[in-house]
mmCIF file of C-alpha atoms in Angstrom:
data_model
loop_
_atom_site.group_PDB
_atom_site.id
_atom_site.type_symbol
_atom_site.label_atom_id
_atom_site.label_comp_id
_atom_site.label_asym_id
_atom_site.label_seq_id
_atom_site.Cartn_x
_atom_site.Cartn_y
_atom_site.Cartn_z
ATOM 1 C CA UNK A 20 120.430 86.087 91.155
ATOM 2 C CA UNK A 21 119.940 89.538 92.680
ATOM 3 C CA UNK A 22 122.315 91.740 94.616
ATOM 4 C CA UNK A 23 121.181 93.130 97.943
ATOM 5 C CA UNK A 24 121.371 96.568 96.385
ATOM 6 C CA UNK A 25 118.929 95.491 93.651
ATOM 7 C CA UNK A 26 116.533 93.966 96.191
ATOM 8 C CA UNK A 27 116.483 97.124 98.280
ATOM 9 C CA UNK A 28 115.917 99.238 95.192
ATOM 10 C CA UNK A 29 112.816 97.162 94.402
ATOM 11 C CA UNK A 30 111.472 96.377 97.873
ATOM 12 C CA UNK A 31 112.910 98.968 100.238
ATOM 13 C CA UNK A 32 114.876 98.342 103.410
ATOM 14 C CA UNK A 33 118.477 99.173 104.327
ATOM 15 C CA UNK A 34 121.596 97.232 103.334
ATOM 16 C CA UNK A 35 124.228 96.746 106.019
ATOM 17 C CA UNK A 36 127.448 95.216 104.679
ATOM 18 C CA UNK A 37 128.426 94.562 101.074
ATOM 19 C CA UNK A 38 125.538 95.714 98.808
ATOM 20 C CA UNK A 39 126.976 93.680 95.910
ATOM 21 C CA UNK A 40 126.330 90.378 97.727
ATOM 22 C CA UNK A 41 124.279 88.187 95.384
ATOM 23 C CA UNK A 42 121.500 85.791 96.411
ATOM 24 C CA UNK A 43 119.169 83.599 94.395
ATOM 25 C CA UNK A 44 117.045 81.695 96.890
ATOM 26 C CA UNK A 45 115.308 82.278 100.221
ATOM 27 C CA UNK A 46 115.844 79.745 102.999
ATOM 28 C CA UNK A 47 115.511 79.255 106.744
ATOM 29 C CA UNK A 48 118.381 80.024 109.090
ATOM 30 C CA UNK A 49 118.999 76.297 109.609
ATOM 31 C CA UNK A 50 118.880 75.202 105.960
ATOM 32 C CA UNK A 51 120.466 78.162 104.193
ATOM 33 C CA UNK A 52 123.668 77.730 102.154
ATOM 34 C CA UNK A 53 125.997 80.054 100.284
ATOM 35 C CA UNK A 54 123.951 82.031 97.755
ATOM 36 C CA UNK A 55 120.827 81.960 99.920
ATOM 37 C CA UNK A 56 119.027 84.791 101.685
ATOM 38 C CA UNK A 57 117.797 83.747 105.146
ATOM 39 C CA UNK A 58 115.484 85.662 107.453
ATOM 40 C CA UNK A 59 115.061 86.154 111.200
ATOM 41 C CA UNK A 60 111.393 86.858 111.860
ATOM 42 C CA UNK A 61 111.104 85.561 115.436
ATOM 43 C CA UNK A 62 113.569 86.843 118.070
ATOM 44 C CA UNK A 63 113.605 83.464 119.859
ATOM 45 C CA UNK A 64 115.606 82.047 116.928
ATOM 46 C CA UNK A 65 118.307 84.721 116.986
ATOM 47 C CA UNK A 66 120.880 82.301 118.467
ATOM 48 C CA UNK A 67 120.800 80.451 115.127
ATOM 49 C CA UNK A 68 122.309 83.440 113.350
ATOM 50 C CA UNK A 69 125.762 82.425 114.558
ATOM 51 C CA UNK A 70 125.844 79.123 112.652
ATOM 52 C CA UNK A 71 123.792 80.259 109.654
ATOM 53 C CA UNK A 72 125.619 79.750 106.337
ATOM 54 C CA UNK A 73 123.516 82.122 104.228
ATOM 55 C CA UNK A 74 125.226 84.772 102.136
ATOM 56 C CA UNK A 75 122.907 87.376 103.650
ATOM 57 C CA UNK A 76 119.992 87.653 106.081
ATOM 58 C CA UNK A 77 116.867 89.743 106.546
ATOM 59 C CA UNK A 78 116.562 91.158 110.069
ATOM 60 C CA UNK A 79 114.545 93.667 112.071
ATOM 61 C CA UNK A 80 116.195 96.866 113.360
ATOM 62 C CA UNK A 81 116.559 95.320 116.824
ATOM 63 C CA UNK A 82 118.707 92.535 115.355
ATOM 64 C CA UNK A 83 120.889 94.574 113.004
ATOM 65 C CA UNK A 84 123.987 94.179 115.220
ATOM 66 C CA UNK A 85 123.550 90.484 116.017
ATOM 67 C CA UNK A 86 125.541 89.346 112.972
ATOM 68 C CA UNK A 87 128.441 90.561 110.848
ATOM 69 C CA UNK A 88 127.208 89.002 107.600
ATOM 70 C CA UNK A 89 125.578 91.220 104.940
ATOM 71 C CA UNK A 90 121.971 91.940 105.829
ATOM 72 C CA UNK A 91 118.835 93.793 104.862
ATOM 73 C CA UNK A 92 117.242 95.647 107.766
ATOM 74 C CA UNK A 93 113.482 96.081 107.555
ATOM 75 C CA UNK A 94 110.656 96.588 110.103
ATOM 76 C CA UNK A 95 108.938 93.297 109.183
ATOM 77 C CA UNK A 96 111.395 90.585 108.048
ATOM 78 C CA UNK A 97 108.668 88.013 107.404
ATOM 79 C CA UNK A 98 106.764 90.263 104.995
ATOM 80 C CA UNK A 99 110.045 91.151 103.310
ATOM 81 C CA UNK A 100 110.863 87.445 102.974
ATOM 82 C CA UNK A 101 107.464 86.876 101.329
ATOM 83 C CA UNK A 102 108.063 89.628 98.784
ATOM 84 C CA UNK A 103 111.564 88.362 97.992
ATOM 85 C CA UNK A 104 110.180 84.836 97.581
ATOM 86 C CA UNK A 105 107.652 86.179 95.067
ATOM 87 C CA UNK A 106 110.452 87.881 93.186
ATOM 88 C CA UNK A 107 112.570 84.708 93.088
ATOM 89 C CA UNK A 108 109.617 82.474 92.185
ATOM 90 C CA UNK A 109 107.391 84.282 89.676
ATOM 91 C CA UNK A 110 105.356 81.173 88.832
ATOM 92 C CA UNK A 111 104.620 79.365 85.605
ATOM 93 C CA UNK A 112 103.953 81.363 82.464
ATOM 94 C CA UNK A 113 100.986 79.997 80.528
ATOM 95 C CA UNK A 114 100.787 80.289 76.769
ATOM 96 C CA UNK A 115 97.512 81.866 75.555
ATOM 97 C CA UNK A 116 95.283 79.741 73.388
ATOM 98 C CA UNK A 117 92.660 76.997 73.500
ATOM 99 C CA UNK A 118 93.738 73.363 73.556
ATOM 100 C CA UNK A 119 92.204 71.240 70.852
ATOM 101 C CA UNK A 120 90.465 68.959 73.364
ATOM 102 C CA UNK A 121 88.792 71.838 75.247
ATOM 103 C CA UNK A 122 85.110 72.665 74.791
ATOM 104 C CA UNK A 123 84.441 76.408 74.617
ATOM 105 C CA UNK A 124 80.907 77.754 74.071
ATOM 106 C CA UNK A 125 81.609 81.415 74.852
ATOM 107 C CA UNK A 126 83.861 84.029 73.265
ATOM 108 C CA UNK A 127 87.114 84.497 75.153
ATOM 109 C CA UNK A 128 89.956 87.034 74.849
ATOM 110 C CA UNK A 129 93.030 86.021 72.886
ATOM 111 C CA UNK A 130 95.141 86.349 76.065
ATOM 112 C CA UNK A 131 93.281 83.520 77.829
ATOM 113 C CA UNK A 132 94.784 80.044 78.200
ATOM 114 C CA UNK A 133 92.340 77.110 78.154
ATOM 115 C CA UNK A 134 94.090 73.797 78.818
ATOM 116 C CA UNK A 135 93.302 70.248 77.722
ATOM 117 C CA UNK A 136 89.903 68.851 78.609
ATOM 118 C CA UNK A 137 88.523 72.084 80.007
ATOM 119 C CA UNK A 138 84.878 72.967 79.442
ATOM 120 C CA UNK A 139 83.465 76.494 79.263
ATOM 121 C CA UNK A 140 79.689 76.784 78.961
ATOM 122 C CA UNK A 141 77.539 79.374 77.207
ATOM 123 C CA UNK A 142 77.206 83.011 78.279
ATOM 124 C CA UNK A 143 80.434 82.882 80.281
ATOM 125 C CA UNK A 144 82.447 86.097 80.716
ATOM 126 C CA UNK A 145 86.214 85.648 81.064
ATOM 127 C CA UNK A 146 88.672 88.511 81.584
ATOM 128 C CA UNK A 147 92.059 89.105 80.016
ATOM 129 C CA UNK A 148 94.930 86.848 81.028
ATOM 130 C CA UNK A 149 92.812 84.172 82.702
ATOM 131 C CA UNK A 150 94.212 80.632 82.906
ATOM 132 C CA UNK A 151 91.756 77.722 82.840
ATOM 133 C CA UNK A 152 93.645 74.573 83.847
ATOM 134 C CA UNK A 153 93.244 71.017 82.550
ATOM 135 C CA UNK A 154 89.872 69.433 83.219
ATOM 136 C CA UNK A 155 88.228 72.563 84.611
ATOM 137 C CA UNK A 156 84.495 73.117 84.209
ATOM 138 C CA UNK A 157 83.032 76.622 84.033
ATOM 139 C CA UNK A 158 79.234 76.621 84.030
ATOM 140 C CA UNK A 159 76.715 78.661 82.128
ATOM 141 C CA UNK A 160 76.693 82.383 82.856
ATOM 142 C CA UNK A 161 79.717 82.337 85.159
ATOM 143 C CA UNK A 162 82.074 85.337 85.306
ATOM 144 C CA UNK A 163 85.827 85.175 85.875
ATOM 145 C CA UNK A 164 87.863 88.351 86.334
ATOM 146 C CA UNK A 165 91.148 89.540 84.856
ATOM 147 C CA UNK A 166 94.276 87.541 85.671
ATOM 148 C CA UNK A 167 92.567 84.778 87.622
ATOM 149 C CA UNK A 168 94.042 81.274 87.495
ATOM 150 C CA UNK A 169 92.071 78.050 87.862
ATOM 151 C CA UNK A 170 94.329 75.073 88.477
ATOM 152 C CA UNK A 171 93.466 71.593 87.192
ATOM 153 C CA UNK A 172 89.992 70.115 87.764
ATOM 154 C CA UNK A 173 88.328 73.152 89.318
ATOM 155 C CA UNK A 174 84.540 73.293 88.962
ATOM 156 C CA UNK A 175 82.739 76.643 88.756
ATOM 157 C CA UNK A 176 78.961 76.167 88.726
ATOM 158 C CA UNK A 177 76.528 78.271 86.726
ATOM 159 C CA UNK A 178 76.259 82.030 87.316
ATOM 160 C CA UNK A 179 78.991 82.146 89.960
ATOM 161 C CA UNK A 180 81.350 85.130 89.983
ATOM 162 C CA UNK A 181 85.103 85.161 90.613
ATOM 163 C CA UNK A 182 86.948 88.475 90.709
ATOM 164 C CA UNK A 183 90.309 89.655 89.424
ATOM 165 C CA UNK A 184 93.686 88.089 90.275
ATOM 166 C CA UNK A 185 92.272 85.120 92.145
ATOM 167 C CA UNK A 186 93.851 81.673 92.470
ATOM 168 C CA UNK A 187 91.659 78.569 92.750
ATOM 169 C CA UNK A 188 93.545 75.349 93.421
ATOM 170 C CA UNK A 189 92.852 71.879 92.093
ATOM 171 C CA UNK A 190 89.668 70.105 93.062
ATOM 172 C CA UNK A 191 87.883 73.181 94.425
ATOM 173 C CA UNK A 192 84.137 73.310 93.784
ATOM 174 C CA UNK A 193 82.514 76.749 93.664
ATOM 175 C CA UNK A 194 78.733 76.945 93.623
ATOM 176 C CA UNK A 195 77.444 73.453 94.389
ATOM 177 C CA UNK A 196 73.986 73.361 95.968
ATOM 178 C CA UNK A 197 73.758 74.335 99.599
ATOM 179 C CA UNK A 198 72.399 71.731 102.009
ATOM 180 C CA UNK A 199 68.783 72.906 101.874
ATOM 181 C CA UNK A 200 65.919 70.501 102.581
ATOM 182 C CA UNK A 201 62.507 70.712 104.221
ATOM 183 C CA UNK A 202 61.278 67.674 106.159
ATOM 184 C CA UNK A 203 57.792 66.268 105.822
ATOM 185 C CA UNK A 204 55.960 64.733 108.747
ATOM 186 C CA UNK A 205 56.624 61.224 107.474
ATOM 187 C CA UNK A 206 60.370 61.907 107.484
ATOM 188 C CA UNK A 207 60.855 62.427 103.753
ATOM 189 C CA UNK A 208 63.027 65.303 102.618
ATOM 190 C CA UNK A 209 61.944 67.927 100.053
ATOM 191 C CA UNK A 210 64.823 69.662 98.276
ATOM 192 C CA UNK A 211 64.827 73.467 98.359
ATOM 193 C CA UNK A 212 66.247 74.826 95.076
ATOM 194 C CA UNK A 213 69.414 76.815 95.712
ATOM 195 C CA UNK A 214 68.966 79.829 93.439
ATOM 196 C CA UNK A 215 71.641 82.156 94.814
ATOM 197 C CA UNK A 216 75.223 82.361 93.580
ATOM 198 C CA UNK A 217 78.741 82.348 94.967
ATOM 199 C CA UNK A 218 80.324 85.784 94.535
ATOM 200 C CA UNK A 219 84.071 85.917 95.139
ATOM 201 C CA UNK A 220 85.946 89.222 95.220
ATOM 202 C CA UNK A 221 89.412 90.178 93.981
ATOM 203 C CA UNK A 222 92.746 88.671 95.095
ATOM 204 C CA UNK A 223 91.082 85.681 96.754
ATOM 205 C CA UNK A 224 92.896 82.348 97.029
ATOM 206 C CA UNK A 225 90.892 79.122 97.375
ATOM 207 C CA UNK A 226 92.737 75.987 98.464
ATOM 208 C CA UNK A 227 92.624 72.511 96.989
ATOM 209 C CA UNK A 228 89.379 70.559 97.470
ATOM 210 C CA UNK A 229 87.702 73.464 99.231
ATOM 211 C CA UNK A 230 83.961 73.735 98.593
ATOM 212 C CA UNK A 231 81.866 76.897 98.651
ATOM 213 C CA UNK A 232 78.104 76.334 98.355
ATOM 214 C CA UNK A 233 75.825 78.661 96.442
ATOM 215 C CA UNK A 234 73.213 80.647 98.334
ATOM 216 C CA UNK A 235 69.695 79.394 98.876
ATOM 217 C CA UNK A 236 68.057 82.702 97.903
ATOM 218 C CA UNK A 237 70.740 85.369 98.418
ATOM 219 C CA UNK A 238 74.398 84.904 97.477
ATOM 220 C CA UNK A 239 77.282 83.344 99.352
ATOM 221 C CA UNK A 240 79.897 86.126 99.402
ATOM 222 C CA UNK A 241 83.677 85.936 99.809
ATOM 223 C CA UNK A 242 85.131 89.465 99.971
ATOM 224 C CA UNK A 243 88.358 90.861 98.524
ATOM 225 C CA UNK A 244 91.657 89.474 99.796
ATOM 226 C CA UNK A 245 90.265 86.410 101.584
ATOM 227 C CA UNK A 246 92.629 83.417 101.823
ATOM 228 C CA UNK A 247 91.109 79.948 102.152
ATOM 229 C CA UNK A 248 93.238 76.878 102.850
ATOM 230 C CA UNK A 249 92.623 73.328 101.621
ATOM 231 C CA UNK A 250 89.568 71.179 102.397
ATOM 232 C CA UNK A 251 87.338 73.890 103.832
ATOM 233 C CA UNK A 252 83.545 73.675 103.682
ATOM 234 C CA UNK A 253 81.657 76.965 103.387
ATOM 235 C CA UNK A 254 77.892 76.515 103.435
ATOM 236 C CA UNK A 255 75.151 78.488 101.714
ATOM 237 C CA UNK A 256 74.715 82.195 102.406
ATOM 238 C CA UNK A 257 77.919 82.519 104.416
ATOM 239 C CA UNK A 258 79.620 85.905 104.157
ATOM 240 C CA UNK A 259 83.341 86.345 104.819
ATOM 241 C CA UNK A 260 84.832 89.835 105.151
ATOM 242 C CA UNK A 261 87.905 91.339 103.515
ATOM 243 C CA UNK A 262 91.357 89.860 104.172
ATOM 244 C CA UNK A 263 90.127 87.108 106.472
ATOM 245 C CA UNK A 264 92.230 83.913 106.446
ATOM 246 C CA UNK A 265 90.774 80.457 107.113
ATOM 247 C CA UNK A 266 93.049 77.456 107.724
ATOM 248 C CA UNK A 267 92.488 73.890 106.549
ATOM 249 C CA UNK A 268 89.573 71.617 107.422
ATOM 250 C CA UNK A 269 87.380 74.391 108.830
ATOM 251 C CA UNK A 270 83.613 73.994 108.518
ATOM 252 C CA UNK A 271 81.378 77.075 108.398
ATOM 253 C CA UNK A 272 77.636 76.387 108.569
ATOM 254 C CA UNK A 273 74.970 78.285 106.676
ATOM 255 C CA UNK A 274 74.117 81.972 107.002
ATOM 256 C CA UNK A 275 77.049 82.813 109.261
ATOM 257 C CA UNK A 276 78.757 86.173 108.744
ATOM 258 C CA UNK A 277 82.482 86.499 109.471
ATOM 259 C CA UNK A 278 84.023 89.944 109.636
ATOM 260 C CA UNK A 279 87.123 91.452 108.065
ATOM 261 C CA UNK A 280 90.723 90.575 108.960
ATOM 262 C CA UNK A 281 89.755 87.521 111.000
ATOM 263 C CA UNK A 282 91.951 84.423 111.353
ATOM 264 C CA UNK A 283 90.241 81.049 111.754
ATOM 265 C CA UNK A 284 92.512 78.210 112.899
ATOM 266 C CA UNK A 285 92.560 74.742 111.366
ATOM 267 C CA UNK A 286 89.727 72.297 112.133
ATOM 268 C CA UNK A 287 87.635 75.012 113.778
ATOM 269 C CA UNK A 288 83.886 74.632 113.407
ATOM 270 C CA UNK A 289 81.420 77.515 113.233
ATOM 271 C CA UNK A 290 77.722 76.740 113.522
ATOM 272 C CA UNK A 291 75.082 78.494 111.461
ATOM 273 C CA UNK A 292 73.401 81.903 111.723
ATOM 274 C CA UNK A 293 76.179 83.475 113.816
ATOM 275 C CA UNK A 294 77.947 86.810 113.456
ATOM 276 C CA UNK A 295 81.676 87.152 114.086
ATOM 277 C CA UNK A 296 83.115 90.647 114.480
ATOM 278 C CA UNK A 297 86.082 92.088 112.615
ATOM 279 C CA UNK A 298 89.607 91.228 113.841
ATOM 280 C CA UNK A 299 88.675 88.013 115.630
ATOM 281 C CA UNK A 300 91.133 85.110 115.978
ATOM 282 C CA UNK A 301 89.613 81.651 116.500
ATOM 283 C CA UNK A 302 92.114 79.069 117.750
ATOM 284 C CA UNK A 303 92.581 75.726 116.015
ATOM 285 C CA UNK A 304 90.038 73.065 116.881
ATOM 286 C CA UNK A 305 87.601 75.529 118.445
ATOM 287 C CA UNK A 306 83.855 74.999 118.103
ATOM 288 C CA UNK A 307 82.130 78.375 117.858
ATOM 289 C CA UNK A 308 78.545 78.023 119.102
ATOM 290 C CA UNK A 309 77.593 81.651 119.676
ATOM 291 C CA UNK A 310 78.203 84.990 118.014
ATOM 292 C CA UNK A 311 81.395 86.904 118.779
ATOM 293 C CA UNK A 312 80.781 90.624 119.042
ATOM 294 C CA UNK A 313 84.213 91.944 120.067
ATOM 295 C CA UNK A 314 87.704 91.603 118.554
ATOM 296 C CA UNK A 315 90.108 89.262 120.304
ATOM 297 C CA UNK A 316 91.404 85.700 120.498
ATOM 298 C CA UNK A 317 88.855 82.973 121.276
ATOM 299 C CA UNK A 318 89.562 79.353 122.216
ATOM 300 C CA UNK A 319 87.209 76.490 123.091
ATOM 301 C CA UNK A 320 89.274 73.328 123.180
ATOM 302 C CA UNK A 321 91.266 71.276 125.683
ATOM 303 C CA UNK A 322 95.067 70.990 125.721
ATOM 304 C CA UNK A 323 96.640 67.663 124.831
ATOM 305 C CA UNK A 324 97.295 65.322 127.757
ATOM 306 C CA UNK A 325 97.949 61.680 128.429
ATOM 307 C CA UNK A 326 94.932 59.391 128.095
ATOM 308 C CA UNK A 327 94.922 58.399 131.770
ATOM 309 C CA UNK A 328 95.042 62.064 132.804
ATOM 310 C CA UNK A 329 92.209 62.885 130.392
ATOM 311 C CA UNK A 330 90.024 60.063 131.787
ATOM 312 C CA UNK A 331 90.664 61.201 135.357
ATOM 313 C CA UNK A 332 89.984 64.852 134.593
ATOM 314 C CA UNK A 333 86.840 64.045 132.626
ATOM 315 C CA UNK A 334 85.603 61.937 135.558
ATOM 316 C CA UNK A 335 85.978 65.037 137.721
ATOM 317 C CA UNK A 336 83.994 67.059 135.200
ATOM 318 C CA UNK A 337 81.146 64.529 135.336
ATOM 319 C CA UNK A 338 80.815 65.198 139.071
ATOM 320 C CA UNK A 339 81.144 68.955 138.768
ATOM 321 C CA UNK A 340 77.462 69.657 139.532
ATOM 322 C CA UNK A 341 77.640 67.599 142.720
ATOM 323 C CA UNK A 342 80.854 69.380 143.714
ATOM 324 C CA UNK A 343 79.232 72.778 143.192
ATOM 325 C CA UNK A 344 76.276 71.721 145.393
ATOM 326 C CA UNK A 345 78.661 70.613 148.156
ATOM 327 C CA UNK A 346 80.561 73.895 148.019
ATOM 328 C CA UNK A 347 77.327 75.875 148.234
ATOM 329 C CA UNK A 348 76.243 73.806 151.231
ATOM 330 C CA UNK A 349 79.590 74.425 152.961
ATOM 331 C CA UNK A 350 79.368 78.156 152.238
ATOM 332 C CA UNK A 351 75.870 78.214 153.694
ATOM 333 C CA UNK A 352 77.030 76.417 156.860
ATOM 334 C CA UNK A 353 79.944 78.860 157.259
ATOM 335 C CA UNK A 354 77.597 81.781 156.860
ATOM 336 C CA UNK A 355 75.262 80.311 159.481
ATOM 337 C CA UNK A 356 78.154 79.891 161.940
ATOM 338 C CA UNK A 357 79.182 83.525 161.434
ATOM 339 C CA UNK A 358 75.688 84.607 162.416
ATOM 340 C CA UNK A 359 75.588 82.502 165.632
#
């Protein structure tokens, strides 16, 4: 439990009301109970403050007078909530050491934890405080930076690089071969060796069952601060800029470059050899088929509608060319009449 005074001393903000109020959990306005700290991040939910049962709330300056309960006033309540949640939930503490069933072929620092069934190949470099979860495989010549955590059953292929303070969730595969084949005239495929690496920067999070392919010749590069959700496919030689976030089930084809601070919505698809500028937002379900050169929000999908409406509207789209021709003909006839 922390008092509001203690939270503000650590994280900043202003206490309004009793600074000795103690809280031990963060919760939503609807679900909060006594002892909880709720937060109002979106003004459209401010009516819920009245019935909220939390001991205290986090609010923006514009909402400081909307409630009489103890509160922390801060410019960005959602960021403040995230930092409080980190404070209340520091995560599991792993005990350094190598489990007896692990296979380790490289020297590792005494501060590293290697769990049951993990395998670490030769010539691997592992930084201080790294956690290698159960069943993980770290290939020959790989490098893992200080404080990085691999959850259970992560596979890091040979020579791949992961920076400091990264989190890689269960089932992720880093450095599998990119989809590189040349086709002979008779239709047979000839595999192109994928000799590049995957190079991941610092403070990167990789979601469960996400796959990042190694480069064909050059490296696939994930820059500092990137956040990748679950079940994402990143193909060979893709480059993703700093602090970009990619939601679940996105597919990014080979040799595409995505800039810094972008946000890619879930189930978006990005075809190969494109360039996406910094500060671009791609809406969920969008198929990106050409490069994006300017910051902004981009959408290329249809809104949900009833099946009968969709069939009718699509039927209209099928006749769009004919409709355009008719309109042009009518415009031409009107122009001719004006000239008579």
